[in-house]
mmCIF file of C-alpha atoms in Angstrom:
data_model
loop_
_atom_site.group_PDB
_atom_site.id
_atom_site.type_symbol
_atom_site.label_atom_id
_atom_site.label_comp_id
_atom_site.label_asym_id
_atom_site.label_seq_id
_atom_site.Cartn_x
_atom_site.Cartn_y
_atom_site.Cartn_z
ATOM 1 C CA MET A 1 0.011 -0.163 0.042
ATOM 2 C CA ALA A 2 2.493 2.507 0.854
ATOM 3 C CA SER A 3 4.821 1.736 -2.567
ATOM 4 C CA LEU A 4 1.237 2.358 -4.000
ATOM 5 C CA MET A 5 0.754 5.621 -2.309
ATOM 6 C CA ARG A 6 4.728 6.768 -2.960
ATOM 7 C CA GLN A 7 4.280 5.665 -6.332
ATOM 8 C CA SER A 8 1.294 8.063 -7.078
ATOM 9 C CA CYS A 9 1.926 11.019 -5.419
ATOM 10 C CA LEU A 10 5.772 10.268 -7.197
ATOM 11 C CA SER A 11 3.856 10.757 -10.444
ATOM 12 C CA ALA A 12 1.901 13.497 -9.641
ATOM 13 C CA PHE A 13 5.587 15.445 -10.227
ATOM 14 C CA ARG A 14 6.556 13.724 -13.419
ATOM 15 C CA ALA A 15 3.770 13.698 -15.344
ATOM 16 C CA PRO A 16 4.247 17.210 -16.617
ATOM 17 C CA LEU A 17 7.782 16.256 -17.614
ATOM 18 C CA ALA A 18 7.013 12.958 -18.774
ATOM 19 C CA THR A 19 4.149 10.566 -20.744
ATOM 20 C CA ARG A 20 4.385 7.072 -20.748
ATOM 21 C CA ASN A 21 3.780 5.386 -24.324
ATOM 22 C CA ALA A 22 1.728 2.113 -24.481
ATOM 23 C CA ALA A 23 4.371 0.259 -23.989
ATOM 24 C CA GLY A 24 5.003 1.682 -20.940
ATOM 25 C CA VAL A 25 8.507 3.613 -22.516
ATOM 26 C CA SER A 26 8.758 7.027 -20.866
ATOM 27 C CA GLN A 27 8.651 9.775 -23.952
ATOM 28 C CA VAL A 28 10.006 13.233 -22.966
ATOM 29 C CA VAL A 29 7.885 16.118 -24.332
ATOM 30 C CA ALA A 30 8.278 18.320 -27.038
ATOM 31 C CA PHE A 31 9.681 21.095 -25.616
ATOM 32 C CA HIS A 32 12.067 20.146 -22.802
ATOM 33 C CA ALA A 33 15.341 20.837 -22.825
ATOM 34 C CA SER A 34 17.702 17.861 -24.456
ATOM 35 C CA ALA A 35 20.849 16.662 -26.358
ATOM 36 C CA LYS A 36 19.449 15.894 -30.110
ATOM 37 C CA LYS A 37 16.929 19.107 -29.640
ATOM 38 C CA GLN A 38 20.003 21.590 -29.705
ATOM 39 C CA ILE A 39 19.244 25.092 -31.394
ATOM 40 C CA LEU A 40 22.942 25.499 -32.667
ATOM 41 C CA PRO A 41 25.712 22.652 -32.785
ATOM 42 C CA PRO A 42 28.471 21.568 -29.828
ATOM 43 C CA GLU A 43 31.520 23.955 -29.559
ATOM 44 C CA PRO A 44 34.137 21.625 -31.124
ATOM 45 C CA GLN A 45 35.402 20.218 -28.073
ATOM 46 C CA SER A 46 39.966 20.868 -27.834
ATOM 47 C CA ILE A 47 42.211 21.148 -25.612
ATOM 48 C CA HIS A 48 44.787 24.163 -26.022
ATOM 49 C CA GLY A 49 47.834 23.840 -23.549
ATOM 50 C CA THR A 50 47.876 21.281 -20.504
ATOM 51 C CA LEU A 51 45.832 21.637 -17.262
ATOM 52 C CA ASN A 52 48.688 22.913 -15.659
ATOM 53 C CA ASP A 53 48.849 26.059 -17.810
ATOM 54 C CA PRO A 54 46.906 29.377 -16.632
ATOM 55 C CA ALA A 55 44.138 30.731 -18.900
ATOM 56 C CA PRO A 56 44.810 33.284 -21.022
ATOM 57 C CA ILE A 57 44.242 36.946 -20.238
ATOM 58 C CA PRO A 58 42.682 38.792 -22.557
ATOM 59 C CA THR A 59 44.663 42.207 -23.211
ATOM 60 C CA PRO A 60 42.832 45.012 -21.660
ATOM 61 C CA HIS A 61 40.747 47.529 -23.936
ATOM 62 C CA PRO A 62 39.651 50.305 -23.038
ATOM 63 C CA SER A 63 35.833 49.860 -25.088
ATOM 64 C CA HIS A 64 35.231 46.718 -23.045
ATOM 65 C CA GLY A 65 34.440 45.962 -19.007
ATOM 66 C CA SER A 66 33.677 48.082 -17.277
ATOM 67 C CA TYR A 67 34.479 51.421 -19.618
ATOM 68 C CA HIS A 68 31.483 49.374 -21.603
ATOM 69 C CA TRP A 69 29.249 48.824 -18.822
ATOM 70 C CA THR A 70 29.907 52.551 -17.209
ATOM 71 C CA PHE A 71 28.811 54.045 -21.041
ATOM 72 C CA GLU A 72 26.146 52.272 -21.165
ATOM 73 C CA ARG A 73 24.293 53.607 -17.847
ATOM 74 C CA ALA A 74 25.447 56.735 -18.768
ATOM 75 C CA VAL A 75 23.565 56.631 -22.092
ATOM 76 C CA ALA A 76 20.642 54.881 -20.027
ATOM 77 C CA VAL A 77 21.106 57.625 -17.428
ATOM 78 C CA GLY A 78 21.012 60.578 -19.677
ATOM 79 C CA LEU A 79 17.995 60.004 -21.769
ATOM 80 C CA ILE A 80 15.554 60.138 -18.767
ATOM 81 C CA PRO A 81 15.931 63.747 -17.997
ATOM 82 C CA LEU A 82 15.917 64.850 -21.963
ATOM 83 C CA THR A 83 12.796 62.301 -22.187
ATOM 84 C CA ILE A 84 10.910 63.948 -19.784
ATOM 85 C CA ALA A 85 12.070 67.926 -20.174
ATOM 86 C CA PRO A 86 10.453 68.757 -23.282
ATOM 87 C CA PHE A 87 6.990 67.884 -22.472
ATOM 88 C CA ALA A 88 7.712 69.153 -18.799
ATOM 89 C CA ALA A 89 8.934 72.072 -19.692
ATOM 90 C CA GLY A 90 6.561 72.812 -23.523
ATOM 91 C CA SER A 91 9.600 74.555 -24.826
ATOM 92 C CA LEU A 92 10.742 72.874 -28.594
ATOM 93 C CA ASN A 93 14.508 73.231 -28.547
ATOM 94 C CA PRO A 94 16.044 71.621 -31.760
ATOM 95 C CA THR A 95 19.267 71.477 -29.820
ATOM 96 C CA THR A 96 17.821 69.357 -27.251
ATOM 97 C CA ASP A 97 15.743 67.395 -29.507
ATOM 98 C CA ALA A 98 18.999 66.639 -31.478
ATOM 99 C CA ILE A 99 20.346 65.480 -28.540
ATOM 100 C CA LEU A 100 17.396 63.220 -27.474
ATOM 101 C CA CYS A 101 17.697 61.768 -31.566
ATOM 102 C CA SER A 102 20.925 61.159 -31.011
ATOM 103 C CA LEU A 103 21.319 59.360 -27.306
ATOM 104 C CA ILE A 104 18.376 57.206 -28.652
ATOM 105 C CA ILE A 105 20.202 56.278 -31.449
ATOM 106 C CA LEU A 106 23.305 55.618 -29.583
ATOM 107 C CA HIS A 107 20.950 53.497 -27.511
ATOM 108 C CA SER A 108 18.769 51.268 -29.174
ATOM 109 C CA HIS A 109 22.265 50.343 -31.352
ATOM 110 C CA VAL A 110 24.480 49.019 -28.490
ATOM 111 C CA GLY A 111 21.481 47.384 -27.114
ATOM 112 C CA PHE A 112 20.813 45.693 -29.751
ATOM 113 C CA GLN A 113 24.662 44.797 -30.677
ATOM 114 C CA ALA A 114 24.517 43.182 -26.943
ATOM 115 C CA SER A 115 21.811 41.025 -27.975
ATOM 116 C CA ILE A 116 23.693 40.271 -30.778
ATOM 117 C CA ILE A 117 26.861 38.987 -29.145
ATOM 118 C CA ASP A 118 24.714 37.300 -26.281
ATOM 119 C CA TYR A 119 23.103 34.839 -28.517
ATOM 120 C CA PHE A 120 24.661 34.190 -31.667
ATOM 121 C CA PRO A 121 28.037 34.183 -30.728
ATOM 122 C CA ALA A 122 31.550 34.745 -33.345
ATOM 123 C CA ARG A 123 32.991 31.877 -31.768
ATOM 124 C CA ARG A 124 29.907 29.365 -32.769
ATOM 125 C CA VAL A 125 28.150 31.163 -35.797
ATOM 126 C CA PRO A 126 30.764 33.775 -37.769
ATOM 127 C CA LYS A 127 28.843 34.275 -40.500
ATOM 128 C CA THR A 128 25.149 34.826 -38.705
ATOM 129 C CA ALA A 129 26.953 37.393 -36.261
ATOM 130 C CA SER A 130 28.590 38.851 -38.919
ATOM 131 C CA PHE A 131 25.727 39.182 -40.743
ATOM 132 C CA LEU A 132 23.598 40.821 -37.945
ATOM 133 C CA ASN A 133 26.096 43.202 -37.178
ATOM 134 C CA TRP A 134 25.810 44.770 -40.597
ATOM 135 C CA LEU A 135 22.471 44.166 -40.947
ATOM 136 C CA LEU A 136 21.838 46.125 -37.720
ATOM 137 C CA ARG A 137 24.709 49.073 -38.462
ATOM 138 C CA GLY A 138 22.110 49.364 -41.672
ATOM 139 C CA PHE A 139 19.103 49.599 -39.271
ATOM 140 C CA THR A 140 21.208 52.767 -37.021
ATOM 141 C CA LEU A 141 22.032 54.396 -40.121
ATOM 142 C CA THR A 142 18.891 54.057 -41.467
ATOM 143 C CA THR A 143 17.341 55.418 -38.475
ATOM 144 C CA ALA A 144 19.378 58.468 -38.298
ATOM 145 C CA VAL A 145 18.847 59.394 -41.363
ATOM 146 C CA GLY A 146 15.102 58.978 -40.831
ATOM 147 C CA LEU A 147 15.350 60.719 -37.733
ATOM 148 C CA TYR A 148 17.247 63.845 -39.445
ATOM 149 C CA GLU A 149 15.244 64.852 -41.948
ATOM 150 C CA LEU A 150 12.211 64.539 -38.957
ATOM 151 C CA GLU A 151 13.991 66.873 -37.283
ATOM 152 C CA THR A 152 15.316 69.104 -40.167
ATOM 153 C CA ASN A 153 12.637 68.562 -42.851
ATOM 154 C CA ASP A 154 9.480 68.642 -40.198
ATOM 155 C CA VAL A 155 8.138 69.435 -36.621
ATOM 156 C CA GLY A 156 11.258 67.659 -35.108
ATOM 157 C CA LEU A 157 10.451 63.752 -32.291
ATOM 158 C CA THR A 158 9.050 65.811 -29.090
ATOM 159 C CA GLU A 159 6.401 67.674 -31.492
ATOM 160 C CA THR A 160 5.725 64.972 -33.274
ATOM 161 C CA VAL A 161 5.137 62.788 -29.734
ATOM 162 C CA LYS A 162 2.945 65.260 -28.124
ATOM 163 C CA ARG A 163 0.817 64.637 -31.755
ATOM 164 C CA ILE A 164 0.557 61.502 -31.689
ATOM 165 C CA TRP A 165 -0.150 61.381 -28.195
ATOM 166 C CA LYS A 166 -3.114 64.787 -28.468
ATOM 167 C CA ALA A 167 -4.319 62.625 -31.809
#
């Protein structure tokens, strides 16, 4: 009786993960992580050096690491007052609008570039990473040209947002 009780209690926990077919063999559900259904192939397995060799230290570069992180945060924090000021003060200053557009473009580019680096590492899928980086550069340039046209030949970004908000 106790083993039947324990088996029924455990089956309640196993039910979402595995099911049994007619032959009684356990089958894994479709979205379970397994080695058979990997999206990217495994990296090549190679050993460089011996176990006693120290880990290689990359050469320091100012655009990586803490400087890069600080720059990203400074741009993100700089967007806060530039987003609120034109709507709170009610003034339409083209210089403030241009700085806001520049920071939006920079913030978006850095964010999408970080996503590409995280999800498509160049050591694993070099052609895809290169293609996506060039695609990002193209979209960034197109966005910059579009916002420049909006700023110089139309009413500007903040006035456009005000008009859309009131529509």
